Coordinates of C-alpha atoms and ligand atoms in Angstrom, one line a residue:
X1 CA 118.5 95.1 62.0
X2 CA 120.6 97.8 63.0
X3 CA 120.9 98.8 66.6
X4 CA 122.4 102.6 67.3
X5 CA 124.4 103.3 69.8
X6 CA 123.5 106.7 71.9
X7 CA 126.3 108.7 73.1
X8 CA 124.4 109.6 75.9
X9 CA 124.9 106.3 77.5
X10 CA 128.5 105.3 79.4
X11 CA 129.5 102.0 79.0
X12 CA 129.5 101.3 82.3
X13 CA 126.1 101.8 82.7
X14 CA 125.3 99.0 80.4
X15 CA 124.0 96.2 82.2
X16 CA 124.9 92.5 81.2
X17 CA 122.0 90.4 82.6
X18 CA 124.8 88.1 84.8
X19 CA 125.9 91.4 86.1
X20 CA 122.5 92.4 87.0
X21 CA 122.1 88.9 88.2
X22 CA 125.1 89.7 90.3
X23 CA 123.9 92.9 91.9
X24 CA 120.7 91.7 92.6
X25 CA 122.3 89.0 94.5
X26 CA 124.3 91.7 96.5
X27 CA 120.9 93.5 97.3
X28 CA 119.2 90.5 98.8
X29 CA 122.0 90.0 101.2
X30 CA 122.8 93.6 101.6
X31 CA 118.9 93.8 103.1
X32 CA 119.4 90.7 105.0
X33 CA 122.0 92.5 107.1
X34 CA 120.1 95.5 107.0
X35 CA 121.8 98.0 104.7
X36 CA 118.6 97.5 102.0
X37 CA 118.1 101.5 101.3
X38 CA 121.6 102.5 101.7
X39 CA 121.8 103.6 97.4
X40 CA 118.0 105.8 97.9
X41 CA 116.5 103.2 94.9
X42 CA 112.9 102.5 96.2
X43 CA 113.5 99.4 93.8
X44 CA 116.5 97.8 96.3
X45 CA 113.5 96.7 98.4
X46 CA 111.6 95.1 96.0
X47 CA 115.0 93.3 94.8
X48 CA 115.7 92.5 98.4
X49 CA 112.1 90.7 98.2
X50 CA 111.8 88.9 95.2
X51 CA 112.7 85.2 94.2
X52 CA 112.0 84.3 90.7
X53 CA 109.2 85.3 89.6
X54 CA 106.8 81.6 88.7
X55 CA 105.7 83.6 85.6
X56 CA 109.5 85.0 84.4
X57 CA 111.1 82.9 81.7
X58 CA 114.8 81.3 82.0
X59 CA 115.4 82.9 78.6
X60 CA 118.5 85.2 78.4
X61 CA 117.5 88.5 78.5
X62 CA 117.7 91.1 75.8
X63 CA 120.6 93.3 76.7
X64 CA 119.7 96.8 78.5
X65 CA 121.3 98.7 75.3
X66 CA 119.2 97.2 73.0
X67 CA 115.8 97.9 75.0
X68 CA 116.6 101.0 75.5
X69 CA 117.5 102.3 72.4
X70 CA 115.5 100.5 69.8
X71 CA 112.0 101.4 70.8
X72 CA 108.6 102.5 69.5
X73 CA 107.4 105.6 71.0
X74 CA 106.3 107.8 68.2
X75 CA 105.2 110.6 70.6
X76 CA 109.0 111.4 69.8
X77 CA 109.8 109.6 66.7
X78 CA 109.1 107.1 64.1
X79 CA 112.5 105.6 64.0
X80 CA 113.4 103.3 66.5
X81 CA 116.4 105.1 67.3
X82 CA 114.2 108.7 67.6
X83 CA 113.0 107.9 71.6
X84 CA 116.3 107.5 72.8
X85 CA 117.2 110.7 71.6
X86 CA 114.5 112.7 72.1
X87 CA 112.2 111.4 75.3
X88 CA 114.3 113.5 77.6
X89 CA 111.9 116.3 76.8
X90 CA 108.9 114.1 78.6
X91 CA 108.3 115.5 82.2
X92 CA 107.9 112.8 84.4
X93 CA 107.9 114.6 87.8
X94 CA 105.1 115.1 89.3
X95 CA 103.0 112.2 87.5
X96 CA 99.3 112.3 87.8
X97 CA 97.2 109.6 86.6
X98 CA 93.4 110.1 86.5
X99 CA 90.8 107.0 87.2
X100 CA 87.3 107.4 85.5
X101 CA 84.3 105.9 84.5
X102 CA 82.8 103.0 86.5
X103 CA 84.6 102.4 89.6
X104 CA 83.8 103.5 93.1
X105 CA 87.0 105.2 93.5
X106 CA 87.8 107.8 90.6
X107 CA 90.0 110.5 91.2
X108 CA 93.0 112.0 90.4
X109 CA 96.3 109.7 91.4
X110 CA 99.7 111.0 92.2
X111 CA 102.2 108.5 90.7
X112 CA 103.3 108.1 94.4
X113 CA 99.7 107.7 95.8
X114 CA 99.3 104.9 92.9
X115 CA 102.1 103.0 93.8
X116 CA 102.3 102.9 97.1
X117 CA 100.6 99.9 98.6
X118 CA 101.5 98.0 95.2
X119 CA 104.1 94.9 95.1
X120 CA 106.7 95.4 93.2
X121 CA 108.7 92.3 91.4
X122 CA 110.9 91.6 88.7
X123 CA 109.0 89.6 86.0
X124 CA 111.1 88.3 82.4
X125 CA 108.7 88.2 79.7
X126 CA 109.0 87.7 76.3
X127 CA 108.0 90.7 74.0
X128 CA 107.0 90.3 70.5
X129 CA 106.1 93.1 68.1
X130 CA 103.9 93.3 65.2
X131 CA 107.0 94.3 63.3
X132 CA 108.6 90.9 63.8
X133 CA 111.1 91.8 66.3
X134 CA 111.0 90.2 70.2
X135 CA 113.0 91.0 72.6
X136 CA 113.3 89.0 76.5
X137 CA 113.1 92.0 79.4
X138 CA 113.5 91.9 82.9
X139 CA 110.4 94.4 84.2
X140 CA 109.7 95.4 87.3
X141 CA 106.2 96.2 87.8
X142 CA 103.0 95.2 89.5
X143 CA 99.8 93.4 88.4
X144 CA 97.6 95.6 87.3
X145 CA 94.8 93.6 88.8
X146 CA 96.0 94.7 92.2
X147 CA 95.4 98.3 90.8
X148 CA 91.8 97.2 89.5
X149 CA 90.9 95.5 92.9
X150 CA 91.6 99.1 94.5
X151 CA 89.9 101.3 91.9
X152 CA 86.2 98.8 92.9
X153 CA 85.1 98.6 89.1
X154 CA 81.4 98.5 89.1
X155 CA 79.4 95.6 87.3
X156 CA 79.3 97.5 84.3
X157 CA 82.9 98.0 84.2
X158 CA 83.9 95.2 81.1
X159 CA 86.7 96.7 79.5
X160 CA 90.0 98.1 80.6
X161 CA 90.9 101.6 79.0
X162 CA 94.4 103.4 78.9
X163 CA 95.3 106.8 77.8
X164 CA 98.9 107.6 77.2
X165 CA 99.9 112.0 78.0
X166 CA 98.8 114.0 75.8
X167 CA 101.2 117.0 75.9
X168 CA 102.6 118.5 72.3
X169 CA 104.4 120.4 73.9
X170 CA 106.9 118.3 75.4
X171 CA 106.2 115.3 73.2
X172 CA 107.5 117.1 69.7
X173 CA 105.2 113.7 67.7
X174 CA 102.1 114.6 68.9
X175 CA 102.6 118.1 66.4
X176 CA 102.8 115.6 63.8
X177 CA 99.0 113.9 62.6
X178 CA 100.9 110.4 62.4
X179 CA 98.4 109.0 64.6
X180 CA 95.3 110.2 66.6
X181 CA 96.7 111.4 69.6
X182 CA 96.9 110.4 72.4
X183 CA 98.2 107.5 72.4
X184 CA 94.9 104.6 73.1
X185 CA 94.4 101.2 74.0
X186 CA 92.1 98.9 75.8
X187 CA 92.1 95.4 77.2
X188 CA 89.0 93.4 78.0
X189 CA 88.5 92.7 82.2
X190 CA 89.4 89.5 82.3
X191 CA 92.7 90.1 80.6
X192 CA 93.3 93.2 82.4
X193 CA 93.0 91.0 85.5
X194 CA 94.9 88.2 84.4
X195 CA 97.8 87.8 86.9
X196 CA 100.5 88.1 83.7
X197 CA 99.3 92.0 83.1
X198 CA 101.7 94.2 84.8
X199 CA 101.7 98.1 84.9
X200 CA 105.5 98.3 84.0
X201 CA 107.8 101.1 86.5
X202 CA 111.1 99.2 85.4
X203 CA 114.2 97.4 83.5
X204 CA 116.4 95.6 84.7
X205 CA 115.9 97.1 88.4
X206 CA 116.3 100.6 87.2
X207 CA 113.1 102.9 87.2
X208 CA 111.5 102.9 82.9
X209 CA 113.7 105.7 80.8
X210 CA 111.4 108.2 79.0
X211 CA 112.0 106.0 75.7
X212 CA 110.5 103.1 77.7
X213 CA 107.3 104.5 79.3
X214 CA 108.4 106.3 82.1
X215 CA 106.6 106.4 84.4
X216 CA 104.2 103.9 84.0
X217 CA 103.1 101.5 81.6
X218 CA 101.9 98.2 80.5
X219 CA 103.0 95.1 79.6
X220 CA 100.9 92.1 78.0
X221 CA 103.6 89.6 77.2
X222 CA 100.8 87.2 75.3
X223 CA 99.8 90.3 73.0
X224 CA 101.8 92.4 70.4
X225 CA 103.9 95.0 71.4
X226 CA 101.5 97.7 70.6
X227 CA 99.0 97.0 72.9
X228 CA 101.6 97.7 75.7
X229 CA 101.0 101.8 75.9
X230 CA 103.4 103.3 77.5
X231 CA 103.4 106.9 80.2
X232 CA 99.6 106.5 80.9
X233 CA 97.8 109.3 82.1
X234 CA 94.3 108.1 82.1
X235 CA 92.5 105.2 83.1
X236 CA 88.9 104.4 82.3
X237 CA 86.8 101.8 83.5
X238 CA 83.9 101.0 80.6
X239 CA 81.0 99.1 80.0
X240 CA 82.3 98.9 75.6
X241 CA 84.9 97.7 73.8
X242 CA 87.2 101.1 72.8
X243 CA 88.9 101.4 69.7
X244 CA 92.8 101.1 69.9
X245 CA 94.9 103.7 68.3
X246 CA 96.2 101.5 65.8
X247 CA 93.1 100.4 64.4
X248 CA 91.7 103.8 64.3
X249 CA 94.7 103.9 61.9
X250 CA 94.2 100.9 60.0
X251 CA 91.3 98.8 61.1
X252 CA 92.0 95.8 58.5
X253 CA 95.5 95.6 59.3
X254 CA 95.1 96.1 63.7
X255 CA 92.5 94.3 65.7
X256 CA 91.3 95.1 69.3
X257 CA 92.7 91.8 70.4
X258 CA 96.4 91.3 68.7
X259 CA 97.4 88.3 70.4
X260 CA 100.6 87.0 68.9
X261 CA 99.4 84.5 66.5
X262 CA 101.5 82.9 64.2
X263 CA 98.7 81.5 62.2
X264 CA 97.2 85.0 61.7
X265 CA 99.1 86.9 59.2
X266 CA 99.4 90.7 59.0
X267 CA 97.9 91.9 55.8
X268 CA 101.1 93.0 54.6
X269 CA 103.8 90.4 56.1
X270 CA 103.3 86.5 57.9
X271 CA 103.7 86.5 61.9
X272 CA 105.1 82.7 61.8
X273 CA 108.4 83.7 62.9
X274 CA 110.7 86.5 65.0
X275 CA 113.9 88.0 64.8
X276 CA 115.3 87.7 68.7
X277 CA 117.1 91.1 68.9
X278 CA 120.6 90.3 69.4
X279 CA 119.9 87.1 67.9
X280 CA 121.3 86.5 64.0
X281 CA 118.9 83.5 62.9
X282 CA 115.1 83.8 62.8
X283 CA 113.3 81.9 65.2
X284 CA 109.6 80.7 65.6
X285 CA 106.8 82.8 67.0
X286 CA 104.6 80.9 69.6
X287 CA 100.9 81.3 70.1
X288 CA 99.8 83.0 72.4
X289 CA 103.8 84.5 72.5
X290 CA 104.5 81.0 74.5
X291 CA 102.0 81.7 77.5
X292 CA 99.3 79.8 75.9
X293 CA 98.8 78.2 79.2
X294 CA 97.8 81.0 81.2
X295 CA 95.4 82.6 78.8
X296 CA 94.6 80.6 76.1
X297 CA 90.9 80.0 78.2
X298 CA 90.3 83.6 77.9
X299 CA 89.7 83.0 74.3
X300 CA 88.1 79.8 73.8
X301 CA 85.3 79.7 71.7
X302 CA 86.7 82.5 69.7
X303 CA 87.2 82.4 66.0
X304 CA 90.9 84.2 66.5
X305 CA 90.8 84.8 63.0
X306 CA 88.1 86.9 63.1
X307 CA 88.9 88.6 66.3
X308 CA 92.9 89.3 65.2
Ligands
LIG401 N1 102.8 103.7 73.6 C1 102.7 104.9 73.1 N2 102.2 105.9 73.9 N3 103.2 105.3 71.9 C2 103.7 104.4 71.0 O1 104.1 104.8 69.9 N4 104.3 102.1 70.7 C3 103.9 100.7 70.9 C4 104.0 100.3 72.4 N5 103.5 101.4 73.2 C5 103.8 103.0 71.5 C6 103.4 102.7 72.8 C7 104.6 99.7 70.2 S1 104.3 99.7 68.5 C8 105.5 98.9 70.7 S2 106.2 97.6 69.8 C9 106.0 99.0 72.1 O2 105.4 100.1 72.7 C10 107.5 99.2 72.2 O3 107.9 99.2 73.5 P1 109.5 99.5 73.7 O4 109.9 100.6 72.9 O5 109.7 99.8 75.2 O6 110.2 98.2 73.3

């Protein structure tokens, strides 16, 4: 699999994990003597904060490089090399996310009204793609069930729904009729409010780079990569299940659920194993992605070959 190097990034900003590992360190004692704020990062603090995280994984993570510049975002590209080079056109200053449909508290959300009161952390999560790539990352983020709480979802509120920016203008994909735009996904509630669903702001302590999301997305390390939209404007509380912009696409081959499964084939290719990017030999895909524990209940019952 071939990785491209951008020109756009300096060497020195290319952050080994250990390194990171390093810095991070520095934060944490840097706040404990008070200098926590001195580089202007609003994520220093939630560095300065954070242990472990219970849910992260003592994988090694996937180097920044790699995350960065092999990525799916085909509001600027299909190639994975495409939304390194051409997200810088996404504005992502000011940010305005807008919360609908049954909640008590709809409105329209600066990013920095959003994020305010939520707790930042660091959480490593294995990411698998349809594709049969994975990667480990380093996120920062917040549960997104802290975002639900907030918003007061009414009882008719049963499904999660997330609308990436729709904007042609300054994302050159969206001219193209590769998908539906925008961008469209959904989770049920209770996986929505799982504690391992974050809304992504970060890699690696660094805010997310266009390519990645920026400025907010999510991440549902148990699902394929696909159902983890990325710069979402829109969020709608409803009472019925929406319909996911890849299986608008291709309903036979894209489910509403896509749980990594490795005994549920894709139509046109088996899921039983993973290329680790990075990684040379082929490893094996997990159910459930490996957190099988967490939310394998959420799903019990289910024929998870019908629901894919
Ligand atoms: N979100 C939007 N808006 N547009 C996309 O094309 N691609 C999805 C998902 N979220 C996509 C998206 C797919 S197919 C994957 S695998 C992940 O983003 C890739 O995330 P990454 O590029 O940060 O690794």
């Amino acid at each position: 699999m071939l990785i491209l190097k951008s020109n756009d990034i300096k060497s020195s900003e290319i952050t080994d994990y250990d390194v990171y590992q390093d810095r991070r360190r520095f934060m944490k004692n840097a706040a404990g003597i008070g200098i926590a704020g001195v580089s202007g990062l609003p994520i220093v603090e939630a560095l300065a904060k954070g242990t472990a995280s219970p849910y992260s994984t003592s994988e090694k993570p996937t180097e920044y490089e790699a995350i960065t510049e092999y990525c799916n975002f085909y509001e600027f590209g299909t190639g994975k090399s495409d939304p390194a080079k051409n997200a810088h056109s996404l504005v992502t200053s000011p940010w305005n996310v807008v919360v609908e449909g049954e909640c008590e508290k709809p409105g329209k959300y600066s990013l920095e009204d959003l994020l305010k009161p939520m707790n930042i952390e660091e959480r490593v999560y294995r990411f698998r793609c349809v594709e049969g790539w994975s990667m480990v990352i380093p996120w920062m983020g917040f549960q997104l069930s802290d975002l639900i709480k907030r918003m007061q979802p009414t009882s008719k509120a049963k499904y999660v729904y997330f609308e990436t920016l729709l904007d042609p203008e300054h994302m050159p994909g969206q001219k193209r009729a590769v998908l539906d735009w925008p961008y469209v996904e959904g989770l049920r509630m209770d996986e929505a409010m799982n504690p391992l669903t974050l809304m992504g702001t970060g890699i690696y302590g660094k805010d997310l780079l266009n390519q990645n999301g920026a400025p907010l997305r999510l991440v549902v390390p148990w699902k394929y990569g696909f159902k983890s939209i990325k710069s979402i404007a829109r969020i709608r509380f409803l009472e019925t299940q929406p319909v996911n912009s890849w299986q608008k696409a291709n309903k036979h081959e894209y489910g509403f659920f896509s749980n990594v499964n490795p005994n549920v084939s894709h139509p046109r290719w088996s899921q039983r194993k993973e290329r680790r990017i990075g990684q040379f030999r082929k490893i094996k895909t997990q159910m459930f992605n490996g957190y099988g524990e967490q939310v394998a209940s959420l799903y019990s019952g289910m024929d998870l070959k019908k629901y894919f």
